[in-house]
Amino acid sequence: PDDSEDPVGKRTLRTDRLAAWNDDVDSATRYQALFESTGDAIMLLNEQGFLDCNQATLDLFGCETRDVFIHKHPGELSPPRQPDGMDSLTAANQRIAQAFRNGLARFEWVLCRTDGSEFMADVLLARVTLTNGEILQAVVRDISERKKVEQQLRDAQELLEQRVAVRTSELLSANEELRLEIAERRRVEKDLAYERFLLNTLMEHAP
């Protein structure tokens, strides 16, 4: 039977993949890359899935153990669809392929913690060449607060623009009223001047 449809076969493939990783990669190099970088969530993966992760990754996603995390596919850590409507699993595979092809891929992505809560993340995938082949190092940063502030700034800017538009409209209306008032005043003054002219003419020619 096709191992892709067989849960036992899937577990065997995953076990073989992780065993090969642990056998072929020097542990000091592996953990130096994971733990001596930054406090960001860092994970290593290949086309089949995750190979390793640091504690910050477990904290970010709410996973209790490394084994629980590395047996997940990147697409499983996302909602079914991304904000653009694309299927998360399909999009995740495309991003991984892009990073392997180009050496680097950076993008914003909606991820899910194990409790189901979603958060916006900045994801950086970088291709790394090791003795046993090429893998990807992923650095994930939770940017939910930054996106929240950006949205608040956009909302404030939109509100300000609306207020400016209203005020501009009011000023234009006031200017139009003033223009009409001035025009009316000039008409009245002209009428009064004409009436004074007629009155003076009548008085001059009165018997």
mmCIF file of C-alpha atoms in Angstrom:
data_model
loop_
_atom_site.group_PDB
_atom_site.id
_atom_site.type_symbol
_atom_site.label_atom_id
_atom_site.label_comp_id
_atom_site.label_asym_id
_atom_site.label_seq_id
_atom_site.Cartn_x
_atom_site.Cartn_y
_atom_site.Cartn_z
ATOM 1 C CA PRO A 1 0.000 0.000 0.000
ATOM 2 C CA ASP A 2 0.957 3.634 -0.495
ATOM 3 C CA ASP A 3 2.786 4.868 2.639
ATOM 4 C CA SER A 4 1.314 8.332 2.059
ATOM 5 C CA GLU A 5 -2.112 6.905 2.867
ATOM 6 C CA ASP A 6 -0.898 4.655 5.701
ATOM 7 C CA PRO A 7 -0.523 6.237 9.182
ATOM 8 C CA VAL A 8 2.034 3.599 10.144
ATOM 9 C CA GLY A 9 3.942 4.319 6.957
ATOM 10 C CA LYS A 10 3.872 8.043 7.732
ATOM 11 C CA ARG A 11 5.298 7.429 11.187
ATOM 12 C CA THR A 12 8.012 5.218 9.673
ATOM 13 C CA LEU A 13 8.971 7.905 7.162
ATOM 14 C CA ARG A 14 9.105 10.521 9.899
ATOM 15 C CA THR A 15 11.178 8.260 12.151
ATOM 16 C CA ASP A 16 13.610 7.510 9.323
ATOM 17 C CA ARG A 17 13.851 11.207 8.448
ATOM 18 C CA LEU A 18 14.600 12.257 12.028
ATOM 19 C CA ALA A 19 17.003 9.360 12.570
ATOM 20 C CA ALA A 20 18.967 10.347 9.470
ATOM 21 C CA TRP A 21 19.057 13.925 10.692
ATOM 22 C CA ASN A 22 20.292 12.984 14.165
ATOM 23 C CA ASP A 23 22.879 10.545 12.764
ATOM 24 C CA ASP A 24 24.329 12.804 10.087
ATOM 25 C CA VAL A 25 24.474 16.229 11.753
ATOM 26 C CA ASP A 26 26.958 17.044 14.472
ATOM 27 C CA SER A 27 24.919 17.891 17.571
ATOM 28 C CA ALA A 28 27.181 20.787 18.636
ATOM 29 C CA THR A 29 26.707 22.513 15.291
ATOM 30 C CA ARG A 30 22.977 21.827 15.344
ATOM 31 C CA TYR A 31 22.367 23.267 18.785
ATOM 32 C CA GLN A 32 24.728 26.179 18.266
ATOM 33 C CA ALA A 33 22.594 27.239 15.311
ATOM 34 C CA LEU A 34 19.439 26.869 17.389
ATOM 35 C CA PHE A 35 20.341 28.324 20.767
ATOM 36 C CA GLU A 36 23.180 30.776 20.239
ATOM 37 C CA SER A 37 21.336 33.022 17.801
ATOM 38 C CA THR A 38 18.541 35.113 19.291
ATOM 39 C CA GLY A 39 15.564 34.639 21.571
ATOM 40 C CA ASP A 40 13.339 34.264 18.512
ATOM 41 C CA ALA A 41 11.610 31.007 17.681
ATOM 42 C CA ILE A 42 14.035 29.079 15.483
ATOM 43 C CA MET A 43 13.372 25.792 13.762
ATOM 44 C CA LEU A 44 15.043 23.598 11.154
ATOM 45 C CA LEU A 45 13.110 21.828 8.427
ATOM 46 C CA ASN A 46 13.321 20.201 5.033
ATOM 47 C CA GLU A 47 10.752 19.431 2.344
ATOM 48 C CA GLN A 48 9.157 16.702 4.489
ATOM 49 C CA GLY A 49 8.751 18.659 7.701
ATOM 50 C CA PHE A 50 10.463 19.892 10.837
ATOM 51 C CA LEU A 51 13.753 18.477 12.040
ATOM 52 C CA ASP A 52 14.399 20.441 15.211
ATOM 53 C CA CYS A 53 13.410 23.553 17.148
ATOM 54 C CA ASN A 54 14.447 25.620 20.134
ATOM 55 C CA GLN A 55 12.622 26.300 23.390
ATOM 56 C CA ALA A 56 11.400 29.675 22.136
ATOM 57 C CA THR A 57 9.515 27.815 19.401
ATOM 58 C CA LEU A 58 7.780 25.592 21.939
ATOM 59 C CA ASP A 59 6.891 28.657 24.026
ATOM 60 C CA LEU A 60 5.560 30.542 21.023
ATOM 61 C CA PHE A 61 3.303 27.743 19.812
ATOM 62 C CA GLY A 62 2.426 26.364 23.227
ATOM 63 C CA CYS A 63 3.881 22.927 22.548
ATOM 64 C CA GLU A 64 4.928 20.885 25.557
ATOM 65 C CA THR A 65 7.692 18.898 23.907
ATOM 66 C CA ARG A 66 9.971 19.022 20.901
ATOM 67 C CA ASP A 67 8.636 15.682 19.648
ATOM 68 C CA VAL A 68 5.098 17.047 19.506
ATOM 69 C CA PHE A 69 6.232 20.012 17.462
ATOM 70 C CA ILE A 70 8.522 18.343 14.937
ATOM 71 C CA HIS A 71 5.838 15.839 13.945
ATOM 72 C CA LYS A 72 3.685 18.690 12.649
ATOM 73 C CA HIS A 73 3.786 20.031 9.100
ATOM 74 C CA PRO A 74 4.248 23.824 8.822
ATOM 75 C CA GLY A 75 0.824 24.020 7.237
ATOM 76 C CA GLU A 76 -0.700 22.383 10.328
ATOM 77 C CA LEU A 77 0.415 25.371 12.427
ATOM 78 C CA SER A 78 -1.829 27.689 10.426
ATOM 79 C CA PRO A 79 -5.555 28.279 10.008
ATOM 80 C CA PRO A 80 -7.086 26.529 6.982
ATOM 81 C CA ARG A 81 -6.620 29.646 4.859
ATOM 82 C CA GLN A 82 -4.444 32.720 4.912
ATOM 83 C CA PRO A 83 -5.941 36.247 4.791
ATOM 84 C CA ASP A 84 -5.567 36.284 0.984
ATOM 85 C CA GLY A 85 -7.844 33.234 0.788
ATOM 86 C CA MET A 86 -5.109 30.764 -0.188
ATOM 87 C CA ASP A 87 -5.041 27.288 1.321
ATOM 88 C CA SER A 88 -2.405 27.367 4.089
ATOM 89 C CA LEU A 89 -0.954 23.923 3.380
ATOM 90 C CA THR A 90 -0.525 24.679 -0.318
ATOM 91 C CA ALA A 91 0.913 28.112 0.379
ATOM 92 C CA ALA A 92 3.319 26.748 3.003
ATOM 93 C CA ASN A 93 4.702 24.206 0.545
ATOM 94 C CA GLN A 94 5.146 26.974 -2.033
ATOM 95 C CA ARG A 95 7.068 29.152 0.437
ATOM 96 C CA ILE A 96 9.308 26.232 1.408
ATOM 97 C CA ALA A 97 10.025 25.441 -2.241
ATOM 98 C CA GLN A 98 10.748 29.138 -2.880
ATOM 99 C CA ALA A 99 13.267 29.256 -0.040
ATOM 100 C CA PHE A 100 15.054 26.124 -1.266
ATOM 101 C CA ARG A 101 15.094 27.534 -4.793
ATOM 102 C CA ASN A 102 16.143 31.120 -4.042
ATOM 103 C CA GLY A 103 17.991 30.634 -0.780
ATOM 104 C CA LEU A 104 15.748 33.024 1.133
ATOM 105 C CA ALA A 105 12.077 33.806 1.618
ATOM 106 C CA ARG A 106 10.525 36.360 3.958
ATOM 107 C CA PHE A 107 6.810 36.888 4.392
ATOM 108 C CA GLU A 108 4.032 37.593 6.861
ATOM 109 C CA TRP A 109 1.945 34.618 7.859
ATOM 110 C CA VAL A 110 -0.978 33.816 10.158
ATOM 111 C CA LEU A 111 -0.048 30.984 12.530
ATOM 112 C CA CYS A 112 -1.929 29.019 15.189
ATOM 113 C CA ARG A 113 -0.899 28.027 18.666
ATOM 114 C CA THR A 114 -1.848 24.628 20.012
ATOM 115 C CA ASP A 115 -4.783 26.222 21.860
ATOM 116 C CA GLY A 116 -6.194 27.405 18.536
ATOM 117 C CA SER A 117 -5.416 31.105 18.999
ATOM 118 C CA GLU A 118 -4.072 32.820 15.898
ATOM 119 C CA PHE A 119 -1.293 35.376 15.595
ATOM 120 C CA MET A 120 0.417 37.270 12.799
ATOM 121 C CA ALA A 121 4.073 36.390 12.319
ATOM 122 C CA ASP A 122 7.062 37.561 10.363
ATOM 123 C CA VAL A 123 8.700 34.453 8.908
ATOM 124 C CA LEU A 124 12.220 34.257 7.515
ATOM 125 C CA LEU A 125 13.290 31.070 5.734
ATOM 126 C CA ALA A 126 16.983 30.717 4.932
ATOM 127 C CA ARG A 127 18.605 27.830 3.107
ATOM 128 C CA VAL A 128 21.500 26.208 4.997
ATOM 129 C CA THR A 129 23.950 23.753 3.479
ATOM 130 C CA LEU A 130 25.163 20.977 5.806
ATOM 131 C CA THR A 131 27.199 17.848 5.279
ATOM 132 C CA ASN A 132 24.074 15.774 4.795
ATOM 133 C CA GLY A 133 22.399 18.177 2.374
ATOM 134 C CA GLU A 134 20.378 21.355 2.391
ATOM 135 C CA ILE A 135 17.819 22.341 5.002
ATOM 136 C CA LEU A 136 15.960 25.502 5.931
ATOM 137 C CA GLN A 137 16.332 27.541 9.079
ATOM 138 C CA ALA A 138 13.111 29.340 9.947
ATOM 139 C CA VAL A 139 12.989 32.336 12.256
ATOM 140 C CA VAL A 140 9.485 33.274 13.411
ATOM 141 C CA ARG A 141 8.586 36.495 15.213
ATOM 142 C CA ASP A 142 5.179 37.281 16.656
ATOM 143 C CA ILE A 143 4.273 40.690 15.202
ATOM 144 C CA SER A 144 0.673 40.789 16.442
ATOM 145 C CA GLU A 145 1.275 43.880 18.595
ATOM 146 C CA ARG A 146 3.073 45.665 15.783
ATOM 147 C CA LYS A 147 0.226 44.909 13.381
ATOM 148 C CA LYS A 148 -2.246 46.093 16.024
ATOM 149 C CA VAL A 149 -0.397 49.406 16.379
ATOM 150 C CA GLU A 150 -0.170 49.748 12.600
ATOM 151 C CA GLN A 151 -3.931 49.194 12.329
ATOM 152 C CA GLN A 152 -4.550 51.775 15.052
ATOM 153 C CA LEU A 153 -2.363 54.254 13.172
ATOM 154 C CA ARG A 154 -4.236 53.543 9.942
ATOM 155 C CA ASP A 155 -7.560 53.992 11.723
ATOM 156 C CA ALA A 156 -6.353 57.265 13.272
ATOM 157 C CA GLN A 157 -5.104 58.467 9.881
ATOM 158 C CA GLU A 158 -8.407 57.553 8.255
ATOM 159 C CA LEU A 159 -10.338 59.370 10.997
ATOM 160 C CA LEU A 160 -8.110 62.420 10.593
ATOM 161 C CA GLU A 161 -8.616 62.401 6.840
ATOM 162 C CA GLN A 162 -12.372 62.154 7.356
ATOM 163 C CA ARG A 163 -12.286 65.105 9.760
ATOM 164 C CA VAL A 164 -10.153 67.115 7.344
ATOM 165 C CA ALA A 165 -12.568 66.297 4.527
ATOM 166 C CA VAL A 166 -15.550 67.395 6.644
ATOM 167 C CA ARG A 167 -13.787 70.578 7.725
ATOM 168 C CA THR A 168 -12.742 71.315 4.151
ATOM 169 C CA SER A 169 -16.326 70.841 3.028
ATOM 170 C CA GLU A 170 -17.524 73.164 5.798
ATOM 171 C CA LEU A 171 -14.981 75.803 4.806
ATOM 172 C CA LEU A 172 -15.935 75.512 1.166
ATOM 173 C CA SER A 173 -19.579 75.863 2.133
ATOM 174 C CA ALA A 174 -18.786 78.861 4.340
ATOM 175 C CA ASN A 175 -16.736 80.425 1.540
ATOM 176 C CA GLU A 176 -19.610 79.940 -0.871
ATOM 177 C CA GLU A 177 -22.037 81.501 1.591
ATOM 178 C CA LEU A 178 -19.648 84.417 2.064
ATOM 179 C CA ARG A 179 -19.294 84.821 -1.683
ATOM 180 C CA LEU A 180 -23.057 84.876 -2.084
ATOM 181 C CA GLU A 181 -23.391 87.314 0.801
ATOM 182 C CA ILE A 182 -20.824 89.658 -0.743
ATOM 183 C CA ALA A 183 -22.521 89.401 -4.116
ATOM 184 C CA GLU A 184 -25.881 90.188 -2.504
ATOM 185 C CA ARG A 185 -24.413 93.132 -0.613
ATOM 186 C CA ARG A 186 -22.940 94.518 -3.811
ATOM 187 C CA ARG A 187 -26.285 94.120 -5.564
ATOM 188 C CA VAL A 188 -28.072 95.942 -2.759
ATOM 189 C CA GLU A 189 -25.459 98.697 -2.758
ATOM 190 C CA LYS A 190 -25.845 99.020 -6.499
ATOM 191 C CA ASP A 191 -29.633 99.211 -6.178
ATOM 192 C CA LEU A 192 -29.325 101.840 -3.430
ATOM 193 C CA ALA A 193 -26.922 103.855 -5.541
ATOM 194 C CA TYR A 194 -29.314 103.746 -8.445
ATOM 195 C CA GLU A 195 -32.209 104.799 -6.232
ATOM 196 C CA ARG A 196 -30.148 107.722 -4.888
ATOM 197 C CA PHE A 197 -29.336 108.712 -8.443
ATOM 198 C CA LEU A 198 -33.016 108.710 -9.388
ATOM 199 C CA LEU A 199 -33.932 110.676 -6.261
ATOM 200 C CA ASN A 200 -31.281 113.324 -6.959
ATOM 201 C CA THR A 201 -32.383 113.565 -10.557
ATOM 202 C CA LEU A 202 -36.001 114.081 -9.537
ATOM 203 C CA MET A 203 -35.049 116.708 -6.992
ATOM 204 C CA GLU A 204 -32.962 118.596 -9.532
ATOM 205 C CA HIS A 205 -35.801 118.712 -12.003
ATOM 206 C CA ALA A 206 -38.550 119.353 -9.486
ATOM 207 C CA PRO A 207 -40.530 122.639 -10.202
#
